[in-house]
Amino acid sequence: MALSKDCGITMNDGNKIPVLGFGTYSPDAVQKSKCEEATKIAIEFGFRHIDGAYVYQTEEQVGRAVRAKISDETIKREDIFYTGKLWSTFHRPELVRKCLEESLKKLQFDYMDLFIIHNPFSMKPGPDFFPVGEDKKPIFDNVDLRQTWEAMEACKDAGLVRSIGVSNFTRKQLEMILNKQGLKYKPVINQVECHPYRNQSKMLAFCKSNNIIMEGYCVLGSQRDPSWLNPDAPPLLEDPLLVAIAKRYNKSPALVAIRYQLQRGLVVLVKTYTRKRIEENTQAFTFQLSEEDMKSIDGLHKNMSFSKAEIFAEHPNYQPPDDE
């Protein structure tokens, strides 16, 4: 398949998702207003897929950016594919629509293109994103994700969202949804951490076999955010193999890492607030990696995560990753 900036993949519900998305997570140290400006720049450079989340607290800024580019006639609302996420404190079925509607209100959108369960770990409902007890440990909630999924299906039926999916789900957790009695809609996507050090080949094969798209975040490694970064993780873009391949193609290591995932059939999320890098990321469609280079990058897999997943290890829904 010839990849282009305008290329999209048709999901199992018939809706199409652009293969390259712009992430809007903003570390606490970064002013949220920078997200608004960066989103405008991304749209100007051709990004039409914007990935957000309730917990990112940037939905108002993203919404303003999209409306500004609609006002100056750069885009129409239907040109934008927006992804939002159900946060963990809203997993109880009666809270799912509330989370979605709060996000839509902040965005000032009538609908979302894609709404996904942010992760399979339910937490105590309330105003805190990460509720903790006096012992400083997370306060979890034990919710049947199949009931959460039914509430997601109801949001789709209500026209508030066009497609529904999941994020950070293991194969067993996906199978639990897929095998649910009375399943109305399959997840269209599983958004997971994916990069050469953790290539998720088993998950990719499982998703393809079930007509579910795998979407990768952290494809360039991490921006070294201490709040969730695994401190032992080496900088991905300094890897000697990626650097050597990048030199041969006269591209940056970042473009090689993006192109690698695109050629594997993933939807790819990238995040930067720098104009030069936003523009550079769209150049992932201007070259193609050889089969030999793809196999070499496959060999970098070391089942290493950039995120601190151990905070959820005591959750009832916790399952070890599917990585080799």
PDB file of C-alpha atoms in Angstrom:
ATOM      1  CA  MET A   1       0.000   0.000   0.000  1.00  0.00           C
ATOM      2  CA  ALA A   2       1.375   3.384  -0.985  1.00  0.00           C
ATOM      3  CA  LEU A   3       1.365   5.579   2.080  1.00  0.00           C
ATOM      4  CA  SER A   4       0.642   9.277   1.894  1.00  0.00           C
ATOM      5  CA  LYS A   5      -0.083  12.074   4.331  1.00  0.00           C
ATOM      6  CA  ASP A   6      -3.767  11.807   3.415  1.00  0.00           C
ATOM      7  CA  CYS A   7      -3.792   8.026   3.753  1.00  0.00           C
ATOM      8  CA  GLY A   8      -6.352   6.452   6.040  1.00  0.00           C
ATOM      9  CA  ILE A   9      -7.205   2.930   7.138  1.00  0.00           C
ATOM     10  CA  THR A  10     -10.793   1.683   7.139  1.00  0.00           C
ATOM     11  CA  MET A  11     -11.730   0.333  10.560  1.00  0.00           C
ATOM     12  CA  ASN A  12     -13.998  -2.655  11.194  1.00  0.00           C
ATOM     13  CA  ASP A  13     -17.059  -0.381  11.516  1.00  0.00           C
ATOM     14  CA  GLY A  14     -16.499   1.179   8.084  1.00  0.00           C
ATOM     15  CA  ASN A  15     -15.128   4.511   9.352  1.00  0.00           C
ATOM     16  CA  LYS A  16     -11.687   5.636   8.219  1.00  0.00           C
ATOM     17  CA  ILE A  17      -8.849   6.795  10.483  1.00  0.00           C
ATOM     18  CA  PRO A  18      -5.816   8.793   9.217  1.00  0.00           C
ATOM     19  CA  VAL A  19      -2.618   6.799   9.686  1.00  0.00           C
ATOM     20  CA  LEU A  20      -0.656   9.666  11.257  1.00  0.00           C
ATOM     21  CA  GLY A  21      -2.026  11.402  14.326  1.00  0.00           C
ATOM     22  CA  PHE A  22      -0.980  14.408  16.404  1.00  0.00           C
ATOM     23  CA  GLY A  23      -0.837  13.804  20.162  1.00  0.00           C
ATOM     24  CA  THR A  24      -1.937  16.503  22.609  1.00  0.00           C
ATOM     25  CA  TYR A  25      -0.633  15.264  25.963  1.00  0.00           C
ATOM     26  CA  SER A  26       1.072  18.140  27.756  1.00  0.00           C
ATOM     27  CA  PRO A  27       3.450  17.606  30.726  1.00  0.00           C
ATOM     28  CA  ASP A  28       2.687  19.689  33.805  1.00  0.00           C
ATOM     29  CA  ALA A  29       5.807  21.767  33.141  1.00  0.00           C
ATOM     30  CA  VAL A  30       4.468  22.894  29.753  1.00  0.00           C
ATOM     31  CA  GLN A  31       1.871  25.645  29.509  1.00  0.00           C
ATOM     32  CA  LYS A  32      -1.433  24.311  28.165  1.00  0.00           C
ATOM     33  CA  SER A  33      -1.611  27.294  25.802  1.00  0.00           C
ATOM     34  CA  LYS A  34       1.302  25.776  23.875  1.00  0.00           C
ATOM     35  CA  CYS A  35      -0.936  22.840  23.024  1.00  0.00           C
ATOM     36  CA  GLU A  36      -3.413  25.186  21.337  1.00  0.00           C
ATOM     37  CA  GLU A  37      -0.750  26.804  19.172  1.00  0.00           C
ATOM     38  CA  ALA A  38       0.883  23.472  18.320  1.00  0.00           C
ATOM     39  CA  THR A  39      -2.456  21.975  17.283  1.00  0.00           C
ATOM     40  CA  LYS A  40      -3.048  24.890  14.917  1.00  0.00           C
ATOM     41  CA  ILE A  41       0.414  24.390  13.414  1.00  0.00           C
ATOM     42  CA  ALA A  42      -0.196  20.641  13.038  1.00  0.00           C
ATOM     43  CA  ILE A  43      -3.424  21.309  11.141  1.00  0.00           C
ATOM     44  CA  GLU A  44      -1.627  23.834   8.912  1.00  0.00           C
ATOM     45  CA  PHE A  45       0.959  21.173   8.035  1.00  0.00           C
ATOM     46  CA  GLY A  46      -1.723  18.673   7.104  1.00  0.00           C
ATOM     47  CA  PHE A  47      -2.459  16.699  10.264  1.00  0.00           C
ATOM     48  CA  ARG A  48      -6.117  15.705  10.310  1.00  0.00           C
ATOM     49  CA  HIS A  49      -6.016  13.132  13.108  1.00  0.00           C
ATOM     50  CA  ILE A  50      -5.818  14.643  16.607  1.00  0.00           C
ATOM     51  CA  ASP A  51      -5.456  12.420  19.672  1.00  0.00           C
ATOM     52  CA  GLY A  52      -6.662  13.789  23.005  1.00  0.00           C
ATOM     53  CA  ALA A  53      -7.922  12.558  26.358  1.00  0.00           C
ATOM     54  CA  TYR A  54      -9.997  13.679  29.327  1.00  0.00           C
ATOM     55  CA  VAL A  55      -7.011  13.283  31.653  1.00  0.00           C
ATOM     56  CA  TYR A  56      -4.683  15.403  29.468  1.00  0.00           C
ATOM     57  CA  GLN A  57      -6.602  18.551  30.479  1.00  0.00           C
ATOM     58  CA  THR A  58      -5.950  20.116  27.080  1.00  0.00           C
ATOM     59  CA  GLU A  59      -9.374  19.587  25.497  1.00  0.00           C
ATOM     60  CA  GLU A  60     -10.393  23.243  25.743  1.00  0.00           C
ATOM     61  CA  GLN A  61      -7.183  24.304  23.999  1.00  0.00           C
ATOM     62  CA  VAL A  62      -7.546  21.650  21.291  1.00  0.00           C
ATOM     63  CA  GLY A  63     -11.146  22.631  20.694  1.00  0.00           C
ATOM     64  CA  ARG A  64     -10.188  26.298  20.319  1.00  0.00           C
ATOM     65  CA  ALA A  65      -7.437  25.393  17.862  1.00  0.00           C
ATOM     66  CA  VAL A  66      -9.773  23.319  15.698  1.00  0.00           C
ATOM     67  CA  ARG A  67     -12.474  26.002  15.717  1.00  0.00           C
ATOM     68  CA  ALA A  68      -9.883  28.651  14.770  1.00  0.00           C
ATOM     69  CA  LYS A  69      -8.811  26.630  11.733  1.00  0.00           C
ATOM     70  CA  ILE A  70     -12.471  26.092  10.819  1.00  0.00           C
ATOM     71  CA  SER A  71     -13.063  29.851  11.098  1.00  0.00           C
ATOM     72  CA  ASP A  72     -10.180  30.684   8.744  1.00  0.00           C
ATOM     73  CA  GLU A  73     -11.485  28.008   6.338  1.00  0.00           C
ATOM     74  CA  THR A  74      -8.383  25.811   6.538  1.00  0.00           C
ATOM     75  CA  ILE A  75     -10.616  22.865   7.455  1.00  0.00           C
ATOM     76  CA  LYS A  76     -14.194  21.805   8.094  1.00  0.00           C
ATOM     77  CA  ARG A  77     -15.130  19.845  11.221  1.00  0.00           C
ATOM     78  CA  GLU A  78     -15.629  16.690   9.139  1.00  0.00           C
ATOM     79  CA  ASP A  79     -12.001  16.937   7.965  1.00  0.00           C
ATOM     80  CA  ILE A  80     -10.774  16.343  11.525  1.00  0.00           C
ATOM     81  CA  PHE A  81     -10.638  12.901  13.127  1.00  0.00           C
ATOM     82  CA  TYR A  82     -10.636  13.473  16.876  1.00  0.00           C
ATOM     83  CA  THR A  83      -9.917  10.752  19.426  1.00  0.00           C
ATOM     84  CA  GLY A  84     -10.947  11.153  23.068  1.00  0.00           C
ATOM     85  CA  LYS A  85     -10.494   8.778  25.997  1.00  0.00           C
ATOM     86  CA  LEU A  86     -12.591   7.511  28.893  1.00  0.00           C
ATOM     87  CA  TRP A  87     -10.584   8.063  32.076  1.00  0.00           C
ATOM     88  CA  SER A  88     -10.260   5.354  34.726  1.00  0.00           C
ATOM     89  CA  THR A  89     -12.439   7.089  37.330  1.00  0.00           C
ATOM     90  CA  PHE A  90     -15.415   6.873  34.934  1.00  0.00           C
ATOM     91  CA  HIS A  91     -15.480   3.105  34.263  1.00  0.00           C
ATOM     92  CA  ARG A  92     -18.743   2.507  36.082  1.00  0.00           C
ATOM     93  CA  PRO A  93     -21.404   2.189  33.350  1.00  0.00           C
ATOM     94  CA  GLU A  94     -23.472   5.074  34.677  1.00  0.00           C
ATOM     95  CA  LEU A  95     -20.436   7.418  34.451  1.00  0.00           C
ATOM     96  CA  VAL A  96     -19.223   6.641  30.921  1.00  0.00           C
ATOM     97  CA  ARG A  97     -21.518   9.040  29.077  1.00  0.00           C
ATOM     98  CA  LYS A  98     -20.836  11.735  31.700  1.00  0.00           C
ATOM     99  CA  CYS A  99     -17.109  11.628  30.909  1.00  0.00           C
ATOM    100  CA  LEU A 100     -17.773  11.791  27.179  1.00  0.00           C
ATOM    101  CA  GLU A 101     -20.200  14.683  27.505  1.00  0.00           C
ATOM    102  CA  GLU A 102     -17.775  16.630  29.723  1.00  0.00           C
ATOM    103  CA  SER A 103     -15.089  16.230  27.058  1.00  0.00           C
ATOM    104  CA  LEU A 104     -17.450  17.276  24.266  1.00  0.00           C
ATOM    105  CA  LYS A 105     -18.412  20.364  26.253  1.00  0.00           C
ATOM    106  CA  LYS A 106     -14.773  21.373  26.709  1.00  0.00           C
ATOM    107  CA  LEU A 107     -14.032  20.750  23.037  1.00  0.00           C
ATOM    108  CA  GLN A 108     -17.304  22.381  21.949  1.00  0.00           C
ATOM    109  CA  PHE A 109     -17.826  19.466  19.543  1.00  0.00           C
ATOM    110  CA  ASP A 110     -21.130  17.751  18.777  1.00  0.00           C
ATOM    111  CA  TYR A 111     -19.462  14.361  18.480  1.00  0.00           C
ATOM    112  CA  MET A 112     -16.145  12.518  18.706  1.00  0.00           C
ATOM    113  CA  ASP A 113     -14.799  10.446  15.860  1.00  0.00           C
ATOM    114  CA  LEU A 114     -13.288   7.887  18.221  1.00  0.00           C
ATOM    115  CA  PHE A 115     -13.748   7.316  21.958  1.00  0.00           C
ATOM    116  CA  ILE A 116     -11.560   4.724  23.651  1.00  0.00           C
ATOM    117  CA  ILE A 117     -11.162   3.275  27.145  1.00  0.00           C
ATOM    118  CA  HIS A 118      -7.866   4.890  28.214  1.00  0.00           C
ATOM    119  CA  ASN A 119      -6.679   1.837  30.129  1.00  0.00           C
ATOM    120  CA  PRO A 120      -8.216  -1.266  31.712  1.00  0.00           C
ATOM    121  CA  PHE A 121      -7.566  -0.151  35.294  1.00  0.00           C
ATOM    122  CA  SER A 122     -10.634   1.232  37.052  1.00  0.00           C
ATOM    123  CA  MET A 123     -10.087   3.771  39.819  1.00  0.00           C
ATOM    124  CA  LYS A 124     -12.295   5.252  42.522  1.00  0.00           C
ATOM    125  CA  PRO A 125     -14.811   7.727  41.013  1.00  0.00           C
ATOM    126  CA  GLY A 126     -14.413  11.320  42.086  1.00  0.00           C
ATOM    127  CA  PRO A 127     -12.622  14.576  41.287  1.00  0.00           C
ATOM    128  CA  ASP A 128      -9.085  13.175  41.579  1.00  0.00           C
ATOM    129  CA  PHE A 129      -7.533  11.725  38.434  1.00  0.00           C
ATOM    130  CA  PHE A 130      -5.299   9.463  40.554  1.00  0.00           C
ATOM    131  CA  PRO A 131      -7.076   8.922  43.875  1.00  0.00           C
ATOM    132  CA  VAL A 132      -4.770   7.721  46.662  1.00  0.00           C
ATOM    133  CA  GLY A 133      -5.339   6.677  50.239  1.00  0.00           C
ATOM    134  CA  GLU A 134      -3.527   7.719  53.398  1.00  0.00           C
ATOM    135  CA  ASP A 135      -0.899   5.111  52.566  1.00  0.00           C
ATOM    136  CA  LYS A 136      -0.254   6.979  49.278  1.00  0.00           C
ATOM    137  CA  LYS A 137      -1.324   3.910  47.305  1.00  0.00           C
ATOM    138  CA  PRO A 138      -3.854   4.187  44.443  1.00  0.00           C
ATOM    139  CA  ILE A 139      -7.503   3.569  45.325  1.00  0.00           C
ATOM    140  CA  PHE A 140      -8.798   1.172  42.695  1.00  0.00           C
ATOM    141  CA  ASP A 141     -12.343   0.319  41.702  1.00  0.00           C
ATOM    142  CA  ASN A 142     -13.388  -3.178  40.646  1.00  0.00           C
ATOM    143  CA  VAL A 143     -15.546  -2.687  37.541  1.00  0.00           C
ATOM    144  CA  ASP A 144     -16.442  -5.340  34.966  1.00  0.00           C
ATOM    145  CA  LEU A 145     -15.006  -3.916  31.744  1.00  0.00           C
ATOM    146  CA  ARG A 146     -17.725  -5.684  29.767  1.00  0.00           C
ATOM    147  CA  GLN A 147     -20.267  -3.412  31.443  1.00  0.00           C
ATOM    148  CA  THR A 148     -18.084  -0.401  30.685  1.00  0.00           C
ATOM    149  CA  TRP A 149     -18.015  -1.531  27.051  1.00  0.00           C
ATOM    150  CA  GLU A 150     -21.807  -1.769  26.916  1.00  0.00           C
ATOM    151  CA  ALA A 151     -21.974   1.866  28.067  1.00  0.00           C
ATOM    152  CA  MET A 152     -19.488   2.760  25.305  1.00  0.00           C
ATOM    153  CA  GLU A 153     -21.761   1.037  22.793  1.00  0.00           C
ATOM    154  CA  ALA A 154     -24.691   3.105  24.085  1.00  0.00           C
ATOM    155  CA  CYS A 155     -22.703   6.307  23.445  1.00  0.00           C
ATOM    156  CA  LYS A 156     -22.183   5.207  19.849  1.00  0.00           C
ATOM    157  CA  ASP A 157     -25.885   4.425  19.463  1.00  0.00           C
ATOM    158  CA  ALA A 158     -26.679   7.892  20.836  1.00  0.00           C
ATOM    159  CA  GLY A 159     -24.594   9.497  18.077  1.00  0.00           C
ATOM    160  CA  LEU A 160     -22.132  11.081  20.493  1.00  0.00           C
ATOM    161  CA  VAL A 161     -19.241   9.118  19.000  1.00  0.00           C
ATOM    162  CA  ARG A 162     -18.755   7.403  15.649  1.00  0.00           C
ATOM    163  CA  SER A 163     -16.285   4.681  16.611  1.00  0.00           C
ATOM    164  CA  ILE A 164     -15.262   3.055  19.901  1.00  0.00           C
ATOM    165  CA  GLY A 165     -12.117   1.255  20.946  1.00  0.00           C
ATOM    166  CA  VAL A 166      -9.641   0.563  23.740  1.00  0.00           C
ATOM    167  CA  SER A 167      -6.127   1.428  24.849  1.00  0.00           C
ATOM    168  CA  ASN A 168      -3.440  -0.485  26.753  1.00  0.00           C
ATOM    169  CA  PHE A 169      -5.495  -3.694  26.656  1.00  0.00           C
ATOM    170  CA  THR A 170      -3.799  -7.093  26.689  1.00  0.00           C
ATOM    171  CA  ARG A 171      -4.892  -9.932  24.442  1.00  0.00           C
ATOM    172  CA  LYS A 172      -6.925 -11.530  27.271  1.00  0.00           C
ATOM    173  CA  GLN A 173      -8.691  -8.247  27.982  1.00  0.00           C
ATOM    174  CA  LEU A 174      -9.519  -7.804  24.306  1.00  0.00           C
ATOM    175  CA  GLU A 175     -10.780 -11.373  24.129  1.00  0.00           C
ATOM    176  CA  MET A 176     -13.031 -10.704  27.119  1.00  0.00           C
ATOM    177  CA  ILE A 177     -14.726  -7.932  25.123  1.00  0.00           C
ATOM    178  CA  LEU A 178     -14.766  -9.850  21.833  1.00  0.00           C
ATOM    179  CA  ASN A 179     -16.319 -12.920  23.495  1.00  0.00           C
ATOM    180  CA  LYS A 180     -18.855 -10.931  25.498  1.00  0.00           C
ATOM    181  CA  GLN A 181     -22.393 -12.242  25.177  1.00  0.00           C
ATOM    182  CA  GLY A 182     -24.520  -9.827  23.187  1.00  0.00           C
ATOM    183  CA  LEU A 183     -21.544  -7.862  21.829  1.00  0.00           C
ATOM    184  CA  LYS A 184     -22.886  -5.129  19.555  1.00  0.00           C
ATOM    185  CA  TYR A 185     -19.701  -3.436  18.334  1.00  0.00           C
ATOM    186  CA  LYS A 186     -16.150  -4.767  18.272  1.00  0.00           C
ATOM    187  CA  PRO A 187     -13.386  -2.415  19.360  1.00  0.00           C
ATOM    188  CA  VAL A 188     -12.026  -0.757  16.225  1.00  0.00           C
ATOM    189  CA  ILE A 189      -8.606  -0.064  17.728  1.00  0.00           C
ATOM    190  CA  ASN A 190      -6.186  -0.869  20.536  1.00  0.00           C
ATOM    191  CA  GLN A 191      -3.840   2.024  21.282  1.00  0.00           C
ATOM    192  CA  VAL A 192      -0.630   0.773  22.899  1.00  0.00           C
ATOM    193  CA  GLU A 193       2.934   1.815  23.637  1.00  0.00           C
ATOM    194  CA  CYS A 194       4.911   0.701  20.596  1.00  0.00           C
ATOM    195  CA  HIS A 195       8.463   1.461  19.464  1.00  0.00           C
ATOM    196  CA  PRO A 196      11.513  -0.539  18.330  1.00  0.00           C
ATOM    197  CA  TYR A 197      12.401  -1.444  21.935  1.00  0.00           C
ATOM    198  CA  ARG A 198       8.865  -2.793  22.440  1.00  0.00           C
ATOM    199  CA  ASN A 199       7.496  -3.706  19.039  1.00  0.00           C
ATOM    200  CA  GLN A 200       4.320  -5.467  20.219  1.00  0.00           C
ATOM    201  CA  SER A 201       4.560  -8.069  17.449  1.00  0.00           C
ATOM    202  CA  LYS A 202       2.262 -10.539  19.245  1.00  0.00           C
ATOM    203  CA  MET A 203      -0.372  -7.876  19.856  1.00  0.00           C
ATOM    204  CA  LEU A 204      -0.093  -6.685  16.253  1.00  0.00           C
ATOM    205  CA  ALA A 205      -0.673 -10.209  14.948  1.00  0.00           C
ATOM    206  CA  PHE A 206      -3.648 -10.686  17.280  1.00  0.00           C
ATOM    207  CA  CYS A 207      -5.200  -7.375  16.267  1.00  0.00           C
ATOM    208  CA  LYS A 208      -4.777  -8.097  12.561  1.00  0.00           C
ATOM    209  CA  SER A 209      -6.364 -11.527  12.976  1.00  0.00           C
ATOM    210  CA  ASN A 210      -9.409  -9.901  14.583  1.00  0.00           C
ATOM    211  CA  ASN A 211      -9.661  -6.932  12.196  1.00  0.00           C
ATOM    212  CA  ILE A 212      -8.679  -4.500  14.952  1.00  0.00           C
ATOM    213  CA  ILE A 213      -6.218  -1.721  14.170  1.00  0.00           C
ATOM    214  CA  MET A 214      -3.207  -1.311  16.413  1.00  0.00           C
ATOM    215  CA  GLU A 215      -2.267   2.295  17.121  1.00  0.00           C
ATOM    216  CA  GLY A 216       1.111   3.178  18.550  1.00  0.00           C
ATOM    217  CA  TYR A 217       2.088   5.873  21.029  1.00  0.00           C
ATOM    218  CA  CYS A 218       5.603   6.553  22.328  1.00  0.00           C
ATOM    219  CA  VAL A 219       6.818   5.623  18.840  1.00  0.00           C
ATOM    220  CA  LEU A 220       9.746   8.037  19.289  1.00  0.00           C
ATOM    221  CA  GLY A 221      10.450   6.953  22.835  1.00  0.00           C
ATOM    222  CA  SER A 222       9.627   9.406  25.595  1.00  0.00           C
ATOM    223  CA  GLN A 223       9.993  13.109  26.209  1.00  0.00           C
ATOM    224  CA  ARG A 224      11.631  12.204  29.527  1.00  0.00           C
ATOM    225  CA  ASP A 225       8.668  13.318  31.609  1.00  0.00           C
ATOM    226  CA  PRO A 226       9.695  12.256  35.153  1.00  0.00           C
ATOM    227  CA  SER A 227       6.078  11.818  36.259  1.00  0.00           C
ATOM    228  CA  TRP A 228       5.672   8.652  34.200  1.00  0.00           C
ATOM    229  CA  LEU A 229       9.023   7.862  32.552  1.00  0.00           C
ATOM    230  CA  ASN A 230      10.884   4.691  33.399  1.00  0.00           C
ATOM    231  CA  PRO A 231      14.234   6.253  34.469  1.00  0.00           C
ATOM    232  CA  ASP A 232      16.161   3.223  33.194  1.00  0.00           C
ATOM    233  CA  ALA A 233      14.908   3.720  29.629  1.00  0.00           C
ATOM    234  CA  PRO A 234      17.653   4.816  27.208  1.00  0.00           C
ATOM    235  CA  PRO A 235      16.891   7.549  24.629  1.00  0.00           C
ATOM    236  CA  LEU A 236      15.458   5.630  21.651  1.00  0.00           C
ATOM    237  CA  LEU A 237      16.471   8.163  19.007  1.00  0.00           C
ATOM    238  CA  GLU A 238      20.128   7.840  19.978  1.00  0.00           C
ATOM    239  CA  ASP A 239      20.151   4.125  19.190  1.00  0.00           C
ATOM    240  CA  PRO A 240      23.158   3.436  16.900  1.00  0.00           C
ATOM    241  CA  LEU A 241      21.135   1.326  14.451  1.00  0.00           C
ATOM    242  CA  LEU A 242      18.425   3.967  14.003  1.00  0.00           C
ATOM    243  CA  VAL A 243      21.093   6.646  13.620  1.00  0.00           C
ATOM    244  CA  ALA A 244      22.933   4.595  10.971  1.00  0.00           C
ATOM    245  CA  ILE A 245      19.765   3.819   8.996  1.00  0.00           C
ATOM    246  CA  ALA A 246      18.713   7.470   9.185  1.00  0.00           C
ATOM    247  CA  LYS A 247      22.050   8.567   7.679  1.00  0.00           C
ATOM    248  CA  ARG A 248      21.629   6.182   4.744  1.00  0.00           C
ATOM    249  CA  TYR A 249      18.216   7.628   3.895  1.00  0.00           C
ATOM    250  CA  ASN A 250      19.269  11.207   4.719  1.00  0.00           C
ATOM    251  CA  LYS A 251      16.438  11.358   7.255  1.00  0.00           C
ATOM    252  CA  SER A 252      16.272  11.797  11.029  1.00  0.00           C
ATOM    253  CA  PRO A 253      16.107   8.823  13.423  1.00  0.00           C
ATOM    254  CA  ALA A 254      12.609  10.041  14.365  1.00  0.00           C
ATOM    255  CA  LEU A 255      11.409   9.700  10.773  1.00  0.00           C
ATOM    256  CA  VAL A 256      12.881   6.208  10.571  1.00  0.00           C
ATOM    257  CA  ALA A 257      11.029   5.223  13.774  1.00  0.00           C
ATOM    258  CA  ILE A 258       7.750   6.625  12.418  1.00  0.00           C
ATOM    259  CA  ARG A 259       8.168   5.035   8.998  1.00  0.00           C
ATOM    260  CA  TYR A 260       8.936   1.661  10.586  1.00  0.00           C
ATOM    261  CA  GLN A 261       5.549   1.613  12.299  1.00  0.00           C
ATOM    262  CA  LEU A 262       3.643   2.875   9.253  1.00  0.00           C
ATOM    263  CA  GLN A 263       5.061   0.059   7.136  1.00  0.00           C
ATOM    264  CA  ARG A 264       3.973  -2.465   9.777  1.00  0.00           C
ATOM    265  CA  GLY A 265       0.388  -1.278   9.303  1.00  0.00           C
ATOM    266  CA  LEU A 266      -0.001   0.757  12.496  1.00  0.00           C
ATOM    267  CA  VAL A 267      -1.725   4.055  13.006  1.00  0.00           C
ATOM    268  CA  VAL A 268       1.034   6.235  14.446  1.00  0.00           C
ATOM    269  CA  LEU A 269       0.794   9.034  17.021  1.00  0.00           C
ATOM    270  CA  VAL A 270       3.518  11.670  17.282  1.00  0.00           C
ATOM    271  CA  LYS A 271       3.739  14.547  19.724  1.00  0.00           C
ATOM    272  CA  THR A 272       5.873  17.644  19.598  1.00  0.00           C
ATOM    273  CA  TYR A 273       5.153  21.318  20.154  1.00  0.00           C
ATOM    274  CA  THR A 274       8.035  22.450  17.912  1.00  0.00           C
ATOM    275  CA  ARG A 275       7.039  23.798  14.487  1.00  0.00           C
ATOM    276  CA  LYS A 276      10.126  22.370  12.769  1.00  0.00           C
ATOM    277  CA  ARG A 277       9.502  18.878  14.164  1.00  0.00           C
ATOM    278  CA  ILE A 278       5.775  18.994  13.405  1.00  0.00           C
ATOM    279  CA  GLU A 279       6.639  19.726   9.775  1.00  0.00           C
ATOM    280  CA  GLU A 280       9.399  17.107   9.749  1.00  0.00           C
ATOM    281  CA  ASN A 281       7.082  14.362  10.995  1.00  0.00           C
ATOM    282  CA  THR A 282       4.910  14.674   7.875  1.00  0.00           C
ATOM    283  CA  GLN A 283       7.953  13.692   5.803  1.00  0.00           C
ATOM    284  CA  ALA A 284       7.543  10.084   6.930  1.00  0.00           C
ATOM    285  CA  PHE A 285       5.629   9.576   3.672  1.00  0.00           C
ATOM    286  CA  THR A 286       8.511  10.627   1.418  1.00  0.00           C
ATOM    287  CA  PHE A 287      10.599   7.437   1.640  1.00  0.00           C
ATOM    288  CA  GLN A 288      10.356   3.694   2.226  1.00  0.00           C
ATOM    289  CA  LEU A 289      12.495   1.425   4.400  1.00  0.00           C
ATOM    290  CA  SER A 290      13.898  -1.716   2.799  1.00  0.00           C
ATOM    291  CA  GLU A 291      12.804  -5.137   4.013  1.00  0.00           C
ATOM    292  CA  GLU A 292      16.307  -5.654   5.376  1.00  0.00           C
ATOM    293  CA  ASP A 293      16.152  -2.440   7.400  1.00  0.00           C
ATOM    294  CA  MET A 294      12.703  -3.361   8.724  1.00  0.00           C
ATOM    295  CA  LYS A 295      14.075  -6.700   9.955  1.00  0.00           C
ATOM    296  CA  SER A 296      17.076  -4.987  11.526  1.00  0.00           C
ATOM    297  CA  ILE A 297      14.797  -2.651  13.472  1.00  0.00           C
ATOM    298  CA  ASP A 298      12.663  -5.641  14.511  1.00  0.00           C
ATOM    299  CA  GLY A 299      15.832  -6.962  16.139  1.00  0.00           C
ATOM    300  CA  LEU A 300      15.975  -4.006  18.542  1.00  0.00           C
ATOM    301  CA  HIS A 301      13.013  -5.394  20.512  1.00  0.00           C
ATOM    302  CA  LYS A 302      13.909  -5.887  24.168  1.00  0.00           C
ATOM    303  CA  ASN A 303      10.456  -5.844  25.794  1.00  0.00           C
ATOM    304  CA  MET A 304      11.227  -2.483  27.386  1.00  0.00           C
ATOM    305  CA  SER A 305       8.618   0.071  28.383  1.00  0.00           C
ATOM    306  CA  PHE A 306       9.122   3.810  28.719  1.00  0.00           C
ATOM    307  CA  SER A 307       6.214   4.134  31.137  1.00  0.00           C
ATOM    308  CA  LYS A 308       5.958   3.321  34.837  1.00  0.00           C
ATOM    309  CA  ALA A 309       3.324   0.608  34.593  1.00  0.00           C
ATOM    310  CA  GLU A 310       4.059  -0.734  38.074  1.00  0.00           C
ATOM    311  CA  ILE A 311       1.606   1.725  39.659  1.00  0.00           C
ATOM    312  CA  PHE A 312      -1.203  -0.501  38.332  1.00  0.00           C
ATOM    313  CA  ALA A 313       0.418  -3.848  39.204  1.00  0.00           C
ATOM    314  CA  GLU A 314      -1.871  -4.395  42.226  1.00  0.00           C
ATOM    315  CA  HIS A 315      -5.061  -3.700  40.282  1.00  0.00           C
ATOM    316  CA  PRO A 316      -7.538  -6.638  39.983  1.00  0.00           C
ATOM    317  CA  ASN A 317      -7.531  -6.230  36.187  1.00  0.00           C
ATOM    318  CA  TYR A 318      -3.740  -6.211  35.912  1.00  0.00           C
ATOM    319  CA  GLN A 319      -2.248  -8.695  33.461  1.00  0.00           C
ATOM    320  CA  PRO A 320       1.360  -9.039  32.354  1.00  0.00           C
ATOM    321  CA  PRO A 321       2.099  -7.543  28.917  1.00  0.00           C
ATOM    322  CA  ASP A 322       1.843  -9.803  25.856  1.00  0.00           C
ATOM    323  CA  ASP A 323       5.333  -8.897  24.638  1.00  0.00           C
ATOM    324  CA  GLU A 324       7.857 -11.598  23.904  1.00  0.00           C
TER     325      GLU A 324
END
